[in-house]
C-alpha cells in the first residue's frame, strides 16, 4: 500500500473528508515529523463526557464546556513502516483510538477502493513457534466477553465450541474457562488434545479474548518434561517507552516524542517484525 501518497492527500483534505462518524467519531490529521508524514487519529469526546481542568497552584477547578466550533479529542500517533504494511501505534490515553479504530477509519474513508483492510496485532514469531513445538498443554485459562464470541466463528475445536455453547445457553455473559490436566504419563493424550484445541483458537485469541494463557509442556533432549507459561493475548509485539510531554522551555513535544518512540521500537524489533509479515531484510 502506498501510505506516503495517502498521507499526502489527507494533509490537504477537508475536515469532513477526514472524519468518520460511527459508534464514535474519528478524525485523522497528518503531522510531519523529521521530514516524514505520520498519522494522528483522534477520537472526538462525546458532549456528555464530564471534562474539568484544575489549577495546581490554587486547587481551583472548572468544567470544560464544548461548543459548536470546538471539541476535545483523544489522540493516537500512528507511523506506517516502509515494509509489509506494518504500522506502529501509540495511544495517548486508554480511550484514544486503538488498532480497531484505525481499521474502522481506513475502511469507512475508502482510501483504497474495493479493498477491505484488516488491522491486527503482529504476533511474536517466537511465541507462535512455541505453540507448534509443544508436546501438550497442562492448563489453560481463557476469558471472553459475550460481544467477542463471534470471533470464534469458523473455529471447530472443543474450546471454541464450549465458549459458543455457553453464550447460546446463557445469553449476554462473560465466560472464564479454566481447564487443567493432572500430571502423569497416562494423561499425555489429554494434554495433546488440549494443545490441539488451543492451537485452533490461537489465531483469533488476541482479538477475541480479554485473557488467554496456557502452560505448555515440552519434552527436553534429556527426557525431562518442562513447562512454560505463554500469554496468547499479550504476545503481540509491544514495548514500553517514556514519552516526554514538554521540552525544557515548556513547549509541547508530545507528537515528536511519540513518533520517535514508535520508530525507535520499530527499529529495535525490525527483524522480528519483518519475519512476522514475511518481509525480507533489505
PDB file of N, CA and C in Angstrom, residues 116-180:
ATOM      1  N   UNK A 116     -10.899  -4.204   1.364  1.00  0.00           N
ATOM      2  CA  UNK A 116     -11.273  -4.182   2.777  1.00  0.00           C
ATOM      3  C   UNK A 116     -10.027  -4.432   3.604  1.00  0.00           C
ATOM      4  N   UNK A 117      -9.651  -3.475   4.420  1.00  0.00           N
ATOM      5  CA  UNK A 117      -8.426  -3.579   5.208  1.00  0.00           C
ATOM      6  C   UNK A 117      -8.715  -4.177   6.576  1.00  0.00           C
ATOM      7  N   UNK A 118      -7.802  -4.989   7.070  1.00  0.00           N
ATOM      8  CA  UNK A 118      -7.877  -5.559   8.409  1.00  0.00           C
ATOM      9  C   UNK A 118      -6.611  -5.161   9.150  1.00  0.00           C
ATOM     10  N   UNK A 119      -6.765  -4.550  10.317  1.00  0.00           N
ATOM     11  CA  UNK A 119      -5.621  -4.155  11.133  1.00  0.00           C
ATOM     12  C   UNK A 119      -5.592  -5.064  12.355  1.00  0.00           C
ATOM     13  N   UNK A 120      -4.536  -5.814  12.534  1.00  0.00           N
ATOM     14  CA  UNK A 120      -4.454  -6.753  13.645  1.00  0.00           C
ATOM     15  C   UNK A 120      -3.047  -6.741  14.232  1.00  0.00           C
ATOM     16  N   UNK A 121      -2.911  -7.159  15.484  1.00  0.00           N
ATOM     17  CA  UNK A 121      -1.580  -7.187  16.090  1.00  0.00           C
ATOM     18  C   UNK A 121      -0.639  -8.121  15.339  1.00  0.00           C
ATOM     19  N   UNK A 122       0.602  -7.713  15.219  1.00  0.00           N
ATOM     20  CA  UNK A 122       1.625  -8.592  14.659  1.00  0.00           C
ATOM     21  C   UNK A 122       2.125  -9.485  15.784  1.00  0.00           C
ATOM     22  N   UNK A 123       1.955 -10.784  15.622  1.00  0.00           N
ATOM     23  CA  UNK A 123       2.311 -11.712  16.686  1.00  0.00           C
ATOM     24  C   UNK A 123       3.799 -12.019  16.679  1.00  0.00           C
ATOM     25  N   UNK A 124       4.348 -12.131  17.866  1.00  0.00           N
ATOM     26  CA  UNK A 124       5.749 -12.501  18.003  1.00  0.00           C
ATOM     27  C   UNK A 124       5.954 -13.901  17.444  1.00  0.00           C
ATOM     28  N   UNK A 125       6.830 -14.030  16.477  1.00  0.00           N
ATOM     29  CA  UNK A 125       7.058 -15.327  15.838  1.00  0.00           C
ATOM     30  C   UNK A 125       7.530 -16.366  16.846  1.00  0.00           C
ATOM     31  N   UNK A 126       8.316 -15.934  17.826  1.00  0.00           N
ATOM     32  CA  UNK A 126       8.837 -16.867  18.822  1.00  0.00           C
ATOM     33  C   UNK A 126       7.710 -17.500  19.627  1.00  0.00           C
ATOM     34  N   UNK A 127       6.696 -16.688  20.000  1.00  0.00           N
ATOM     35  CA  UNK A 127       5.589 -17.228  20.777  1.00  0.00           C
ATOM     36  C   UNK A 127       4.742 -18.175  19.940  1.00  0.00           C
ATOM     37  N   UNK A 128       4.514 -17.819  18.678  1.00  0.00           N
ATOM     38  CA  UNK A 128       3.743 -18.691  17.796  1.00  0.00           C
ATOM     39  C   UNK A 128       4.457 -20.024  17.605  1.00  0.00           C
ATOM     40  N   UNK A 129       5.775 -19.966  17.456  1.00  0.00           N
ATOM     41  CA  UNK A 129       6.541 -21.201  17.267  1.00  0.00           C
ATOM     42  C   UNK A 129       6.479 -22.098  18.489  1.00  0.00           C
ATOM     43  N   UNK A 130       6.362 -21.517  19.675  1.00  0.00           N
ATOM     44  CA  UNK A 130       6.266 -22.350  20.877  1.00  0.00           C
ATOM     45  C   UNK A 130       5.002 -23.204  20.856  1.00  0.00           C
ATOM     46  N   UNK A 131       3.917 -22.653  20.337  1.00  0.00           N
ATOM     47  CA  UNK A 131       2.706 -23.450  20.217  1.00  0.00           C
ATOM     48  C   UNK A 131       2.913 -24.637  19.293  1.00  0.00           C
ATOM     49  N   UNK A 132       3.735 -24.438  18.269  1.00  0.00           N
ATOM     50  CA  UNK A 132       3.963 -25.503  17.304  1.00  0.00           C
ATOM     51  C   UNK A 132       4.943 -26.561  17.766  1.00  0.00           C
ATOM     52  N   UNK A 133       5.792 -26.223  18.745  1.00  0.00           N
ATOM     53  CA  UNK A 133       6.810 -27.181  19.193  1.00  0.00           C
ATOM     54  C   UNK A 133       6.463 -27.843  20.521  1.00  0.00           C
ATOM     55  N   UNK A 134       5.394 -27.409  21.163  1.00  0.00           N
ATOM     56  CA  UNK A 134       4.993 -28.010  22.444  1.00  0.00           C
ATOM     57  C   UNK A 134       4.441 -29.412  22.223  1.00  0.00           C
ATOM     58  N   UNK A 135       4.594 -30.240  23.241  1.00  0.00           N
ATOM     59  CA  UNK A 135       4.043 -31.601  23.188  1.00  0.00           C
ATOM     60  C   UNK A 135       2.637 -31.677  23.767  1.00  0.00           C
ATOM     61  N   UNK A 136       2.248 -30.641  24.493  1.00  0.00           N
ATOM     62  CA  UNK A 136       0.914 -30.633  25.081  1.00  0.00           C
ATOM     63  C   UNK A 136       0.690 -29.378  25.884  1.00  0.00           C
ATOM     64  N   UNK A 137      -0.506 -29.255  26.432  1.00  0.00           N
ATOM     65  CA  UNK A 137      -0.850 -28.148  27.316  1.00  0.00           C
ATOM     66  C   UNK A 137      -1.438 -28.728  28.588  1.00  0.00           C
ATOM     67  N   UNK A 138      -0.880 -28.327  29.740  1.00  0.00           N
ATOM     68  CA  UNK A 138      -1.354 -28.879  31.009  1.00  0.00           C
ATOM     69  C   UNK A 138      -2.419 -28.009  31.659  1.00  0.00           C
ATOM     70  N   UNK A 139      -2.510 -26.744  31.241  1.00  0.00           N
ATOM     71  CA  UNK A 139      -3.510 -25.848  31.824  1.00  0.00           C
ATOM     72  C   UNK A 139      -3.756 -24.677  30.903  1.00  0.00           C
ATOM     73  N   UNK A 140      -5.007 -24.281  30.759  1.00  0.00           N
ATOM     74  CA  UNK A 140      -5.338 -23.079  30.004  1.00  0.00           C
ATOM     75  C   UNK A 140      -6.346 -22.261  30.795  1.00  0.00           C
ATOM     76  N   UNK A 141      -6.309 -20.959  30.593  1.00  0.00           N
ATOM     77  CA  UNK A 141      -7.303 -20.054  31.167  1.00  0.00           C
ATOM     78  C   UNK A 141      -7.685 -19.050  30.100  1.00  0.00           C
ATOM     79  N   UNK A 142      -8.968 -18.954  29.798  1.00  0.00           N
ATOM     80  CA  UNK A 142      -9.457 -18.067  28.748  1.00  0.00           C
ATOM     81  C   UNK A 142     -10.653 -17.288  29.274  1.00  0.00           C
ATOM     82  N   UNK A 143     -10.657 -15.978  29.054  1.00  0.00           N
ATOM     83  CA  UNK A 143     -11.791 -15.137  29.420  1.00  0.00           C
ATOM     84  C   UNK A 143     -12.252 -14.367  28.192  1.00  0.00           C
ATOM     85  N   UNK A 144     -13.523 -14.536  27.838  1.00  0.00           N
ATOM     86  CA  UNK A 144     -14.070 -13.903  26.647  1.00  0.00           C
ATOM     87  C   UNK A 144     -15.401 -13.251  26.992  1.00  0.00           C
ATOM     88  N   UNK A 145     -15.579 -11.997  26.569  1.00  0.00           N
ATOM     89  CA  UNK A 145     -16.846 -11.308  26.739  1.00  0.00           C
ATOM     90  C   UNK A 145     -17.829 -11.724  25.662  1.00  0.00           C
ATOM     91  N   UNK A 146     -19.104 -11.585  25.938  1.00  0.00           N
ATOM     92  CA  UNK A 146     -20.134 -12.049  25.004  1.00  0.00           C
ATOM     93  C   UNK A 146     -20.015 -11.384  23.636  1.00  0.00           C
ATOM     94  N   UNK A 147     -19.604 -10.114  23.609  1.00  0.00           N
ATOM     95  CA  UNK A 147     -19.525  -9.410  22.334  1.00  0.00           C
ATOM     96  C   UNK A 147     -18.323  -9.836  21.499  1.00  0.00           C
ATOM     97  N   UNK A 148     -17.452 -10.680  22.068  1.00  0.00           N
ATOM     98  CA  UNK A 148     -16.285 -11.152  21.330  1.00  0.00           C
ATOM     99  C   UNK A 148     -16.425 -12.600  20.865  1.00  0.00           C
ATOM    100  N   UNK A 149     -17.463 -13.296  21.300  1.00  0.00           N
ATOM    101  CA  UNK A 149     -17.609 -14.708  20.959  1.00  0.00           C
ATOM    102  C   UNK A 149     -17.708 -14.897  19.451  1.00  0.00           C
ATOM    103  N   UNK A 150     -18.241 -13.908  18.743  1.00  0.00           N
ATOM    104  CA  UNK A 150     -18.385 -14.032  17.290  1.00  0.00           C
ATOM    105  C   UNK A 150     -17.045 -14.243  16.599  1.00  0.00           C
ATOM    106  N   UNK A 151     -15.954 -13.828  17.242  1.00  0.00           N
ATOM    107  CA  UNK A 151     -14.636 -14.016  16.643  1.00  0.00           C
ATOM    108  C   UNK A 151     -14.264 -15.489  16.530  1.00  0.00           C
ATOM    109  N   UNK A 152     -14.983 -16.347  17.259  1.00  0.00           N
ATOM    110  CA  UNK A 152     -14.682 -17.779  17.250  1.00  0.00           C
ATOM    111  C   UNK A 152     -15.430 -18.526  16.151  1.00  0.00           C
ATOM    112  N   UNK A 153     -16.234 -17.828  15.379  1.00  0.00           N
ATOM    113  CA  UNK A 153     -16.926 -18.497  14.279  1.00  0.00           C
ATOM    114  C   UNK A 153     -15.918 -19.094  13.312  1.00  0.00           C
ATOM    115  N   UNK A 154     -16.209 -20.285  12.866  1.00  0.00           N
ATOM    116  CA  UNK A 154     -15.292 -20.966  11.951  1.00  0.00           C
ATOM    117  C   UNK A 154     -14.233 -21.774  12.659  1.00  0.00           C
ATOM    118  N   UNK A 155     -14.162 -21.673  14.000  1.00  0.00           N
ATOM    119  CA  UNK A 155     -13.235 -22.485  14.786  1.00  0.00           C
ATOM    120  C   UNK A 155     -13.958 -23.754  15.227  1.00  0.00           C
ATOM    121  N   UNK A 156     -13.331 -24.895  14.993  1.00  0.00           N
ATOM    122  CA  UNK A 156     -14.029 -26.168  15.183  1.00  0.00           C
ATOM    123  C   UNK A 156     -13.595 -26.947  16.415  1.00  0.00           C
ATOM    124  N   UNK A 157     -12.603 -26.454  17.153  1.00  0.00           N
ATOM    125  CA  UNK A 157     -12.115 -27.164  18.336  1.00  0.00           C
ATOM    126  C   UNK A 157     -13.108 -27.135  19.472  1.00  0.00           C
ATOM    127  N   UNK A 158     -12.851 -27.974  20.473  1.00  0.00           N
ATOM    128  CA  UNK A 158     -13.766 -28.067  21.599  1.00  0.00           C
ATOM    129  C   UNK A 158     -13.813 -26.792  22.431  1.00  0.00           C
ATOM    130  N   UNK A 159     -12.684 -26.109  22.573  1.00  0.00           N
ATOM    131  CA  UNK A 159     -12.693 -24.864  23.354  1.00  0.00           C
ATOM    132  C   UNK A 159     -13.633 -23.846  22.729  1.00  0.00           C
ATOM    133  N   UNK A 160     -13.516 -23.661  21.406  1.00  0.00           N
ATOM    134  CA  UNK A 160     -14.392 -22.715  20.720  1.00  0.00           C
ATOM    135  C   UNK A 160     -15.848 -23.136  20.857  1.00  0.00           C
ATOM    136  N   UNK A 161     -16.101 -24.436  20.752  1.00  0.00           N
ATOM    137  CA  UNK A 161     -17.482 -24.932  20.867  1.00  0.00           C
ATOM    138  C   UNK A 161     -18.040 -24.698  22.263  1.00  0.00           C
ATOM    139  N   UNK A 162     -17.232 -24.971  23.305  1.00  0.00           N
ATOM    140  CA  UNK A 162     -17.683 -24.752  24.678  1.00  0.00           C
ATOM    141  C   UNK A 162     -18.069 -23.290  24.900  1.00  0.00           C
ATOM    142  N   UNK A 163     -17.228 -22.380  24.415  1.00  0.00           N
ATOM    143  CA  UNK A 163     -17.471 -20.959  24.631  1.00  0.00           C
ATOM    144  C   UNK A 163     -18.721 -20.487  23.892  1.00  0.00           C
ATOM    145  N   UNK A 164     -18.906 -20.976  22.676  1.00  0.00           N
ATOM    146  CA  UNK A 164     -20.112 -20.616  21.927  1.00  0.00           C
ATOM    147  C   UNK A 164     -21.361 -21.177  22.607  1.00  0.00           C
ATOM    148  N   UNK A 165     -21.282 -22.413  23.085  1.00  0.00           N
ATOM    149  CA  UNK A 165     -22.429 -23.029  23.751  1.00  0.00           C
ATOM    150  C   UNK A 165     -22.816 -22.271  25.017  1.00  0.00           C
ATOM    151  N   UNK A 166     -21.808 -21.768  25.740  1.00  0.00           N
ATOM    152  CA  UNK A 166     -22.105 -21.013  26.959  1.00  0.00           C
ATOM    153  C   UNK A 166     -22.895 -19.754  26.635  1.00  0.00           C
ATOM    154  N   UNK A 167     -22.508 -19.072  25.559  1.00  0.00           N
ATOM    155  CA  UNK A 167     -23.241 -17.865  25.177  1.00  0.00           C
ATOM    156  C   UNK A 167     -24.656 -18.213  24.716  1.00  0.00           C
ATOM    157  N   UNK A 168     -24.782 -19.273  23.935  1.00  0.00           N
ATOM    158  CA  UNK A 168     -26.105 -19.667  23.446  1.00  0.00           C
ATOM    159  C   UNK A 168     -27.026 -20.051  24.596  1.00  0.00           C
ATOM    160  N   UNK A 169     -26.457 -20.682  25.633  1.00  0.00           N
ATOM    161  CA  UNK A 169     -27.272 -21.150  26.754  1.00  0.00           C
ATOM    162  C   UNK A 169     -27.652 -20.032  27.715  1.00  0.00           C
ATOM    163  N   UNK A 170     -26.743 -19.054  27.926  1.00  0.00           N
ATOM    164  CA  UNK A 170     -26.968 -18.048  28.968  1.00  0.00           C
ATOM    165  C   UNK A 170     -27.080 -16.618  28.448  1.00  0.00           C
ATOM    166  N   UNK A 171     -26.900 -16.431  27.143  1.00  0.00           N
ATOM    167  CA  UNK A 171     -27.072 -15.091  26.589  1.00  0.00           C
ATOM    168  C   UNK A 171     -25.885 -14.183  26.839  1.00  0.00           C
ATOM    169  N   UNK A 172     -26.190 -12.954  27.238  1.00  0.00           N
ATOM    170  CA  UNK A 172     -25.177 -11.904  27.372  1.00  0.00           C
ATOM    171  C   UNK A 172     -24.352 -12.112  28.639  1.00  0.00           C
ATOM    172  N   UNK A 173     -23.276 -12.887  28.520  1.00  0.00           N
ATOM    173  CA  UNK A 173     -22.437 -13.204  29.679  1.00  0.00           C
ATOM    174  C   UNK A 173     -20.968 -13.077  29.307  1.00  0.00           C
ATOM    175  N   UNK A 174     -20.141 -12.944  30.336  1.00  0.00           N
ATOM    176  CA  UNK A 174     -18.698 -13.071  30.183  1.00  0.00           C
ATOM    177  C   UNK A 174     -18.313 -14.466  30.661  1.00  0.00           C
ATOM    178  N   UNK A 175     -17.479 -15.134  29.905  1.00  0.00           N
ATOM    179  CA  UNK A 175     -17.127 -16.522  30.194  1.00  0.00           C
ATOM    180  C   UNK A 175     -15.639 -16.624  30.536  1.00  0.00           C
ATOM    181  N   UNK A 176     -15.333 -17.236  31.664  1.00  0.00           N
ATOM    182  CA  UNK A 176     -13.957 -17.578  32.008  1.00  0.00           C
ATOM    183  C   UNK A 176     -13.872 -19.098  32.120  1.00  0.00           C
ATOM    184  N   UNK A 177     -12.990 -19.682  31.349  1.00  0.00           N
ATOM    185  CA  UNK A 177     -12.845 -21.133  31.331  1.00  0.00           C
ATOM    186  C   UNK A 177     -11.428 -21.509  31.745  1.00  0.00           C
ATOM    187  N   UNK A 178     -11.330 -22.396  32.720  1.00  0.00           N
ATOM    188  CA  UNK A 178     -10.043 -22.923  33.166  1.00  0.00           C
ATOM    189  C   UNK A 178     -10.086 -24.441  33.031  1.00  0.00           C
ATOM    190  N   UNK A 179      -9.136 -24.984  32.304  1.00  0.00           N
ATOM    191  CA  UNK A 179      -9.032 -26.441  32.140  1.00  0.00           C
ATOM    192  C   UNK A 179      -7.628 -26.854  32.537  1.00  0.00           C
ATOM    193  N   UNK A 180      -7.536 -27.815  33.443  1.00  0.00           N
ATOM    194  CA  UNK A 180      -6.246 -28.289  33.936  1.00  0.00           C
ATOM    195  C   UNK A 180      -6.197 -29.812  33.830  1.00  0.00           C
TER     196      UNK A 180
END
